[in-house]
Amino acid sequence: METEIIKIRPGEGPVSEEDEEKLRAAGAILQQGGLVAFPTETVYGLGGDALNPSSSQKIYAAKGRPSDNPLIVHIYRFEDIYKITKEVPEEARKIADAFWPGPLTMILPKSDAVPYETTGGLDTVAIRMPSHPAAQKLIKYSGGYIAAPSANTSGKPSPTVAKYVEEDMMGRIDAIIDGGEVGIGLESTIIDLTVTPPQILRPGYITQEKLSTVLGTVDTDTTILRADSGQAPKAPGMKYRHYAPRGELTIVEGTPGQVREYINRAAAADHTAGEKTGIIGTEEMLSGYIADVVKSVGSRKDEDSIARHLYTILREFDDEGVTKIYSEGFSTEGFGQAIMNRLLKAAGHKVVKL
Ligand code: AMP
Ligand code: MG
């Protein structure tokens, strides 16, 4: 299959008339059952018509994703939620008012309009309304419902730039819309509204603190930051090895001095053993590190920048053939919880606590 690359103006500004035509054409591909990757404010998505079972099957095939791992259905206006759900509780309206369009996915009971191919066999459906203007137009022109997981090969870090979508999806899908670098860089928060109190299944930019200002009590799935609590995560996708670079990643936690000393010593020993070593550090710590490749993920004072750079850095280590990677750990407060959740998964929960 030949994959068409469709370039649009980078960023999240209003859609130009020229780009609108391109998005209309891409929407037609989706209506005909094809697959189109596209930018959102979180990461690049791999889209298919959510109401067409064969489109969802094609998504699983293109990603090499296990078919029990459900897809998120993307809509562009609230009223479209009614067709795909059995009931819309008051909580759904409240959090939609507060956080949609934006990086929040809600789980609700599905209607018969949504095929089991899209929900991985579940009777619930995950729904999000992205804020990215090009994503909204694409959803509109596709007929209103795009099933889209992240546009990476299953297990790899999610793509935050089109280059990595091309790397994984060239020849496997119909088109890739290249809209430059995404804004947030981590997948949406997922909240399950089918349970009381509502429960966060995947942390993201919309934190528990923010959600509870609107909903009152909100729980968090206890498996989110733990390696093995003996309990299966409630979002099926969270059980799989995820976001992982090819190199072996270890997280090192302790005081700044301890962390620097441990990482440098471990990297030196690896280097002597013939490994290519890499370090993921914050601006504040960077000058103290020695390895084959040292990369800054951003400032400790700016979690947004850490989130935006994390996946790209993991991919860059792959590009450079790094075989052993060490990373500082980060705070698990607020948005930090989402960052550490992804980093822990990328590391297969390999953590050294000093
Ligand atoms: P991705 O599309 O790669 O961001 O992954 C989507 C995530 O949403 C996966 O971790 C899924 O397990 C989760 N998800 C989607 N639908 C549901 C659902 N109905 N119930 C629970 N989790 C879901
Ligand atoms: Mg994903």
Tab-separated table of C-alpha atoms and ligand atoms in Angstrom:
chain	number	residue	atom	x	y	z
A	1	MET	CA	0.000	0.000	0.000
A	2	GLU	CA	1.244	3.472	-0.815
A	3	THR	CA	0.997	5.922	2.079
A	4	GLU	CA	0.234	9.511	1.134
A	5	ILE	CA	1.908	12.208	3.263
A	6	ILE	CA	-0.388	15.204	3.654
A	7	LYS	CA	1.380	18.286	5.029
A	8	ILE	CA	-0.705	20.892	6.814
A	9	ARG	CA	0.304	24.036	8.687
A	10	PRO	CA	2.103	22.944	11.888
A	11	GLY	CA	0.626	23.691	15.288
A	12	GLU	CA	-2.842	24.152	16.692
A	13	GLY	CA	-3.879	27.386	15.022
A	14	PRO	CA	-7.065	27.727	12.958
A	15	VAL	CA	-7.287	25.506	9.847
A	16	SER	CA	-6.560	27.357	6.579
A	17	GLU	CA	-8.890	26.959	3.598
A	18	GLU	CA	-6.237	25.006	1.755
A	19	ASP	CA	-5.754	22.621	4.692
A	20	GLU	CA	-9.515	22.271	5.071
A	21	GLU	CA	-9.668	20.800	1.546
A	22	LYS	CA	-6.899	18.340	2.416
A	23	LEU	CA	-8.738	17.296	5.581
A	24	ARG	CA	-11.966	16.872	3.615
A	25	ALA	CA	-10.165	14.501	1.242
A	26	ALA	CA	-8.634	12.615	4.181
A	27	GLY	CA	-12.109	12.372	5.749
A	28	ALA	CA	-13.327	10.716	2.547
A	29	ILE	CA	-10.582	8.083	2.865
A	30	LEU	CA	-11.885	7.294	6.367
A	31	GLN	CA	-15.497	7.129	5.140
A	32	GLN	CA	-14.401	4.550	2.576
A	33	GLY	CA	-12.903	2.360	5.311
A	34	GLY	CA	-9.279	3.527	4.978
A	35	LEU	CA	-6.823	4.495	7.723
A	36	VAL	CA	-5.375	7.985	8.250
A	37	ALA	CA	-2.874	9.039	10.952
A	38	PHE	CA	-3.365	12.573	12.280
A	39	PRO	CA	-2.052	14.986	14.920
A	40	THR	CA	-3.974	15.688	18.112
A	41	GLU	CA	-2.940	17.818	21.095
A	42	THR	CA	-1.771	14.668	22.970
A	43	VAL	CA	0.037	12.384	20.452
A	44	TYR	CA	-0.489	11.327	16.810
A	45	GLY	CA	-3.507	9.048	16.371
A	46	LEU	CA	-4.063	6.228	13.878
A	47	GLY	CA	-7.631	6.791	12.732
A	48	GLY	CA	-10.336	4.614	11.205
A	49	ASP	CA	-14.147	4.880	11.097
A	50	ALA	CA	-15.152	3.843	14.636
A	51	LEU	CA	-18.521	2.523	13.489
A	52	ASN	CA	-17.037	0.302	10.779
A	53	PRO	CA	-15.826	-3.035	12.218
A	54	SER	CA	-13.442	-3.643	9.343
A	55	SER	CA	-11.730	-0.273	9.915
A	56	SER	CA	-11.059	-1.196	13.533
A	57	GLN	CA	-9.683	-4.577	12.478
A	58	LYS	CA	-7.346	-2.786	10.079
A	59	ILE	CA	-6.107	-0.551	12.926
A	60	TYR	CA	-5.169	-3.570	15.034
A	61	ALA	CA	-3.389	-5.127	12.053
A	62	ALA	CA	-1.444	-1.953	11.184
A	63	LYS	CA	-0.248	-1.515	14.785
A	64	GLY	CA	0.280	-5.182	15.567
A	65	ARG	CA	-1.962	-4.471	18.570
A	66	PRO	CA	-3.667	-7.248	20.566
A	67	SER	CA	-7.364	-7.119	19.659
A	68	ASP	CA	-8.545	-7.124	23.307
A	69	ASN	CA	-7.019	-3.651	23.722
A	70	PRO	CA	-9.910	-1.264	23.010
A	71	LEU	CA	-9.727	1.913	20.905
A	72	ILE	CA	-10.749	5.434	21.881
A	73	VAL	CA	-13.590	6.954	19.816
A	74	HIS	CA	-12.946	10.607	18.908
A	75	ILE	CA	-15.833	13.026	18.360
A	76	TYR	CA	-15.856	16.745	17.510
A	77	ARG	CA	-19.058	17.923	19.210
A	78	PHE	CA	-20.767	16.816	22.409
A	79	GLU	CA	-24.155	15.915	20.927
A	80	ASP	CA	-22.553	13.046	18.986
A	81	ILE	CA	-22.001	11.200	22.262
A	82	TYR	CA	-25.670	10.103	22.372
A	83	LYS	CA	-25.487	7.843	19.319
A	84	ILE	CA	-22.613	5.781	20.710
A	85	THR	CA	-23.664	5.465	24.372
A	86	LYS	CA	-26.548	3.840	26.239
A	87	GLU	CA	-26.777	6.587	28.835
A	88	VAL	CA	-24.986	9.834	29.535
A	89	PRO	CA	-24.778	10.527	33.279
A	90	GLU	CA	-24.657	14.022	34.741
A	91	GLU	CA	-20.916	13.522	35.513
A	92	ALA	CA	-20.192	13.128	31.801
A	93	ARG	CA	-21.813	16.461	31.017
A	94	LYS	CA	-19.967	18.139	33.877
A	95	ILE	CA	-16.484	17.008	32.903
A	96	ALA	CA	-17.197	17.641	29.235
A	97	ASP	CA	-18.157	21.224	30.145
A	98	ALA	CA	-14.966	21.638	32.131
A	99	PHE	CA	-12.379	19.771	30.026
A	100	TRP	CA	-13.667	19.169	26.465
A	101	PRO	CA	-12.395	19.674	23.939
A	102	GLY	CA	-9.152	18.458	25.485
A	103	PRO	CA	-6.943	15.581	26.701
A	104	LEU	CA	-9.632	13.658	28.612
A	105	THR	CA	-11.248	10.327	27.681
A	106	MET	CA	-14.387	9.073	29.419
A	107	ILE	CA	-15.650	5.493	29.594
A	108	LEU	CA	-19.422	5.000	29.268
A	109	PRO	CA	-21.766	2.082	28.439
A	110	LYS	CA	-21.741	1.621	24.660
A	111	SER	CA	-24.750	1.555	22.337
A	112	ASP	CA	-25.293	-0.985	19.569
A	113	ALA	CA	-23.933	1.532	17.064
A	114	VAL	CA	-20.404	0.796	18.272
A	115	PRO	CA	-19.040	-2.541	17.027
A	116	TYR	CA	-17.244	-4.846	19.473
A	117	GLU	CA	-14.259	-4.677	17.132
A	118	THR	CA	-13.799	-1.064	18.283
A	119	THR	CA	-14.217	-1.745	22.029
A	120	GLY	CA	-12.104	-4.902	22.148
A	121	GLY	CA	-15.203	-6.912	23.031
A	122	LEU	CA	-16.247	-4.653	25.951
A	123	ASP	CA	-19.752	-3.272	26.582
A	124	THR	CA	-18.232	0.117	27.357
A	125	VAL	CA	-16.773	2.694	24.997
A	126	ALA	CA	-13.966	5.209	25.517
A	127	ILE	CA	-14.767	8.684	24.128
A	128	ARG	CA	-12.673	11.827	23.677
A	129	MET	CA	-13.177	15.204	22.028
A	130	PRO	CA	-9.749	16.520	20.988
A	131	SER	CA	-9.047	20.257	20.924
A	132	HIS	CA	-6.659	20.165	17.947
A	133	PRO	CA	-8.471	22.096	15.169
A	134	ALA	CA	-7.212	19.848	12.342
A	135	ALA	CA	-8.260	16.730	14.266
A	136	GLN	CA	-11.729	18.209	14.761
A	137	LYS	CA	-12.117	18.919	11.036
A	138	LEU	CA	-10.939	15.431	10.133
A	139	ILE	CA	-13.479	13.882	12.517
A	140	LYS	CA	-16.220	16.053	11.027
A	141	TYR	CA	-15.368	15.105	7.446
A	142	SER	CA	-15.048	11.408	8.318
A	143	GLY	CA	-18.651	11.244	9.496
A	144	GLY	CA	-18.183	12.118	13.157
A	145	TYR	CA	-16.561	9.095	14.814
A	146	ILE	CA	-12.888	8.209	14.505
A	147	ALA	CA	-11.441	5.248	16.416
A	148	ALA	CA	-7.833	6.109	17.074
A	149	PRO	CA	-5.122	4.602	19.215
A	150	SER	CA	-1.668	6.182	19.181
A	151	ALA	CA	-0.066	5.899	15.719
A	152	ASN	CA	2.890	3.725	16.742
A	153	THR	CA	3.684	0.058	16.340
A	154	SER	CA	2.300	-1.657	19.442
A	155	GLY	CA	4.748	-1.414	22.370
A	156	LYS	CA	6.792	1.530	21.059
A	157	PRO	CA	6.682	5.097	22.393
A	158	SER	CA	3.738	7.083	21.006
A	159	PRO	CA	4.683	9.452	18.157
A	160	THR	CA	4.803	13.172	18.929
A	161	VAL	CA	6.086	14.114	15.456
A	162	ALA	CA	5.041	12.760	12.014
A	163	LYS	CA	8.531	11.396	11.336
A	164	TYR	CA	7.970	8.581	13.848
A	165	VAL	CA	4.504	7.848	12.463
A	166	GLU	CA	6.148	7.424	9.051
A	167	GLU	CA	8.792	5.160	10.542
A	168	ASP	CA	6.143	2.805	11.964
A	169	MET	CA	3.258	3.123	9.472
A	170	MET	CA	4.699	3.727	5.975
A	171	GLY	CA	3.122	1.221	3.575
A	172	ARG	CA	0.618	0.055	6.215
A	173	ILE	CA	-2.000	2.842	6.102
A	174	ASP	CA	-3.554	5.150	3.473
A	175	ALA	CA	-2.323	8.535	4.627
A	176	ILE	CA	-0.416	10.457	7.302
A	177	ILE	CA	-1.334	14.060	8.075
A	178	ASP	CA	1.840	15.869	9.113
A	179	GLY	CA	0.953	18.784	11.413
A	180	GLY	CA	4.322	19.220	13.134
A	181	GLU	CA	5.096	18.569	16.788
A	182	VAL	CA	2.169	17.952	19.159
A	183	GLY	CA	1.573	20.177	22.189
A	184	ILE	CA	1.222	17.830	25.178
A	185	GLY	CA	3.166	14.703	24.220
A	186	LEU	CA	1.450	12.177	26.528
A	187	GLU	CA	-1.812	10.311	25.932
A	188	SER	CA	-5.126	11.540	27.386
A	189	THR	CA	-6.308	10.953	30.945
A	190	ILE	CA	-8.856	8.097	30.981
A	191	ILE	CA	-11.696	8.205	33.530
A	192	ASP	CA	-14.241	5.430	33.996
A	193	LEU	CA	-17.720	6.856	34.649
A	194	THR	CA	-19.399	3.443	34.842
A	195	VAL	CA	-18.269	3.022	38.464
A	196	THR	CA	-18.957	5.028	41.650
A	197	PRO	CA	-16.913	6.984	42.495
A	198	PRO	CA	-15.454	7.605	39.018
A	199	GLN	CA	-12.012	6.052	38.605
A	200	ILE	CA	-8.931	7.220	36.706
A	201	LEU	CA	-7.585	4.314	34.654
A	202	ARG	CA	-4.716	6.203	33.004
A	203	PRO	CA	-3.221	9.449	34.363
A	204	GLY	CA	-2.686	12.359	31.996
A	205	TYR	CA	-2.658	16.123	31.702
A	206	ILE	CA	-6.093	16.411	33.323
A	207	THR	CA	-5.100	15.366	36.831
A	208	GLN	CA	-7.082	13.790	39.662
A	209	GLU	CA	-6.964	17.159	41.457
A	210	LYS	CA	-8.583	18.921	38.494
A	211	LEU	CA	-11.204	16.197	38.021
A	212	SER	CA	-12.197	16.195	41.661
A	213	THR	CA	-12.878	19.923	41.636
A	214	VAL	CA	-15.735	19.073	39.255
A	215	LEU	CA	-16.746	15.564	40.356
A	216	GLY	CA	-15.951	15.426	44.064
A	217	THR	CA	-14.383	12.093	45.009
A	218	VAL	CA	-12.362	10.486	42.220
A	219	ASP	CA	-10.398	7.239	42.646
A	220	THR	CA	-7.265	6.209	40.812
A	221	ASP	CA	-6.650	2.637	39.634
A	222	THR	CA	-4.025	1.437	42.128
A	223	THR	CA	-2.055	-0.412	39.443
A	224	ILE	CA	-1.012	2.860	37.792
A	225	LEU	CA	2.394	3.313	39.444
A	226	ARG	CA	3.046	-0.165	40.807
A	227	ALA	CA	4.903	-2.931	39.030
A	228	ASP	CA	2.744	-5.789	40.190
A	229	SER	CA	-0.021	-5.282	42.668
A	230	GLY	CA	-1.389	-8.697	41.748
A	231	GLN	CA	-4.355	-6.989	40.127
A	232	ALA	CA	-5.016	-6.575	36.400
A	233	PRO	CA	-5.286	-2.927	35.301
A	234	LYS	CA	-8.832	-1.906	34.390
A	235	ALA	CA	-7.790	-0.268	31.113
A	236	PRO	CA	-6.820	-3.375	29.158
A	237	GLY	CA	-4.057	-1.528	27.317
A	238	MET	CA	-2.206	-0.741	30.526
A	239	LYS	CA	-1.223	-4.378	31.024
A	240	TYR	CA	0.974	-4.493	27.946
A	241	ARG	CA	4.643	-3.515	27.754
A	242	HIS	CA	4.381	-0.043	26.412
A	243	TYR	CA	6.175	3.088	25.347
A	244	ALA	CA	9.419	1.126	25.360
A	245	PRO	CA	12.686	1.985	23.629
A	246	ARG	CA	14.826	-0.850	22.223
A	247	GLY	CA	17.593	-0.139	24.748
A	248	GLU	CA	17.268	-1.341	28.345
A	249	LEU	CA	15.965	1.548	30.445
A	250	THR	CA	16.602	1.906	34.197
A	251	ILE	CA	15.140	4.671	36.388
A	252	VAL	CA	17.368	5.878	39.229
A	253	GLU	CA	15.854	7.669	42.242
A	254	GLY	CA	17.580	9.379	45.140
A	255	THR	CA	19.193	12.712	46.009
A	256	PRO	CA	20.672	14.574	43.007
A	257	GLY	CA	24.218	13.695	44.105
A	258	GLN	CA	23.444	9.992	44.593
A	259	VAL	CA	21.635	9.778	41.272
A	260	ARG	CA	24.476	11.453	39.350
A	261	GLU	CA	27.100	9.220	40.929
A	262	TYR	CA	25.162	5.986	40.426
A	263	ILE	CA	24.246	6.719	36.817
A	264	ASN	CA	27.766	7.774	35.823
A	265	ARG	CA	29.283	4.685	37.421
A	266	ALA	CA	26.751	2.310	35.843
A	267	ALA	CA	27.106	3.972	32.431
A	268	ALA	CA	30.906	3.754	32.614
A	269	ALA	CA	30.745	0.031	33.450
A	270	ASP	CA	28.282	-0.581	30.589
A	271	HIS	CA	30.468	1.384	28.185
A	272	THR	CA	33.489	-0.741	29.141
A	273	ALA	CA	31.373	-3.844	28.513
A	274	GLY	CA	30.770	-2.662	24.950
A	275	GLU	CA	27.297	-1.137	25.392
A	276	LYS	CA	26.264	2.210	23.908
A	277	THR	CA	25.048	4.240	26.861
A	278	GLY	CA	22.464	7.003	27.143
A	279	ILE	CA	21.240	9.241	29.956
A	280	ILE	CA	17.917	11.062	30.252
A	281	GLY	CA	18.435	14.001	32.579
A	282	THR	CA	16.856	17.287	33.546
A	283	GLU	CA	18.412	20.662	32.635
A	284	GLU	CA	19.424	21.155	36.262
A	285	MET	CA	21.499	17.948	36.371
A	286	LEU	CA	22.746	17.668	32.791
A	287	SER	CA	26.278	19.023	33.039
A	288	GLY	CA	27.214	16.376	35.627
A	289	TYR	CA	26.555	13.331	33.427
A	290	ILE	CA	28.996	11.292	31.342
A	291	ALA	CA	27.789	8.751	28.743
A	292	ASP	CA	27.849	8.153	24.972
A	293	VAL	CA	24.625	10.152	24.581
A	294	VAL	CA	23.242	12.571	27.195
A	295	LYS	CA	19.861	14.188	26.532
A	296	SER	CA	17.885	16.820	28.371
A	297	VAL	CA	14.184	16.050	28.814
A	298	GLY	CA	13.468	19.578	30.067
A	299	SER	CA	13.550	21.516	33.296
A	300	ARG	CA	12.414	20.071	36.624
A	301	LYS	CA	10.431	23.260	37.024
A	302	ASP	CA	8.499	22.661	33.804
A	303	GLU	CA	6.663	19.316	33.758
A	304	ASP	CA	4.946	20.234	30.483
A	305	SER	CA	8.317	20.288	28.735
A	306	ILE	CA	9.303	16.923	30.259
A	307	ALA	CA	6.052	15.353	29.014
A	308	ARG	CA	6.473	16.854	25.548
A	309	HIS	CA	10.024	15.552	25.101
A	310	LEU	CA	9.910	12.140	26.783
A	311	TYR	CA	8.716	9.950	23.886
A	312	THR	CA	10.825	11.772	21.320
A	313	ILE	CA	13.941	11.203	23.420
A	314	LEU	CA	13.168	7.498	23.792
A	315	ARG	CA	12.818	7.280	19.992
A	316	GLU	CA	16.045	9.230	19.460
A	317	PHE	CA	17.957	6.751	21.622
A	318	ASP	CA	16.639	4.011	19.303
A	319	ASP	CA	17.764	6.019	16.256
A	320	GLU	CA	21.251	6.307	17.743
A	321	GLY	CA	21.494	2.635	18.661
A	322	VAL	CA	21.762	3.195	22.416
A	323	THR	CA	21.575	-0.142	24.271
A	324	LYS	CA	21.605	0.941	27.943
A	325	ILE	CA	19.625	3.970	29.121
A	326	TYR	CA	19.449	5.571	32.566
A	327	SER	CA	16.876	8.160	33.568
A	328	GLU	CA	16.310	10.314	36.598
A	329	GLY	CA	12.963	9.739	38.313
A	330	PHE	CA	10.437	12.570	38.555
A	331	SER	CA	7.904	13.781	41.095
A	332	THR	CA	4.612	11.866	41.045
A	333	GLU	CA	2.556	14.908	42.062
A	334	GLY	CA	-0.095	16.238	39.658
A	335	PHE	CA	0.885	15.844	35.996
A	336	GLY	CA	4.093	14.149	37.224
A	337	GLN	CA	2.058	11.026	37.946
A	338	ALA	CA	1.326	10.643	34.228
A	339	ILE	CA	4.976	11.193	33.324
A	340	MET	CA	6.196	8.587	35.839
A	341	ASN	CA	3.447	6.145	34.773
A	342	ARG	CA	4.776	6.200	31.184
A	343	LEU	CA	8.442	6.178	32.209
A	344	LEU	CA	7.888	3.188	34.522
A	345	LYS	CA	6.205	1.273	31.707
A	346	ALA	CA	8.963	2.185	29.286
A	347	ALA	CA	11.443	0.797	31.840
A	348	GLY	CA	9.397	-2.348	32.467
A	349	HIS	CA	9.371	-1.066	36.104
A	350	LYS	CA	13.158	-1.362	36.443
A	351	VAL	CA	13.872	1.173	39.202
A	352	VAL	CA	16.931	1.622	41.417
A	353	LYS	CA	16.077	3.392	44.680
A	354	LEU	CA	19.177	4.800	46.406
B	1	AMP	P1	-4.273	4.317	23.077
B	1	AMP	O1	-5.356	4.405	22.057
B	1	AMP	O2	-3.027	3.720	22.563
B	1	AMP	O3	-4.101	5.616	23.788
B	1	AMP	O4	-4.859	3.321	24.131
B	1	AMP	C1	-6.198	3.447	24.527
B	1	AMP	C2	-6.332	3.072	25.971
B	1	AMP	O5	-7.689	3.215	26.357
B	1	AMP	C3	-5.926	1.656	26.240
B	1	AMP	O6	-5.080	1.609	27.370
B	1	AMP	C4	-7.251	0.980	26.510
B	1	AMP	O7	-7.097	-0.092	27.366
B	1	AMP	C5	-8.097	2.100	27.103
B	1	AMP	N1	-9.522	1.884	26.855
B	1	AMP	C6	-10.187	2.065	25.698
B	1	AMP	N2	-11.478	1.724	25.807
B	1	AMP	C7	-11.650	1.301	27.076
B	1	AMP	C8	-12.772	0.791	27.812
B	1	AMP	N3	-13.973	0.652	27.255
B	1	AMP	N4	-12.583	0.459	29.114
B	1	AMP	C9	-11.364	0.604	29.694
B	1	AMP	N5	-10.268	1.078	29.039
B	1	AMP	C10	-10.402	1.407	27.750
B	2	MG	MG	-0.892	3.716	22.600
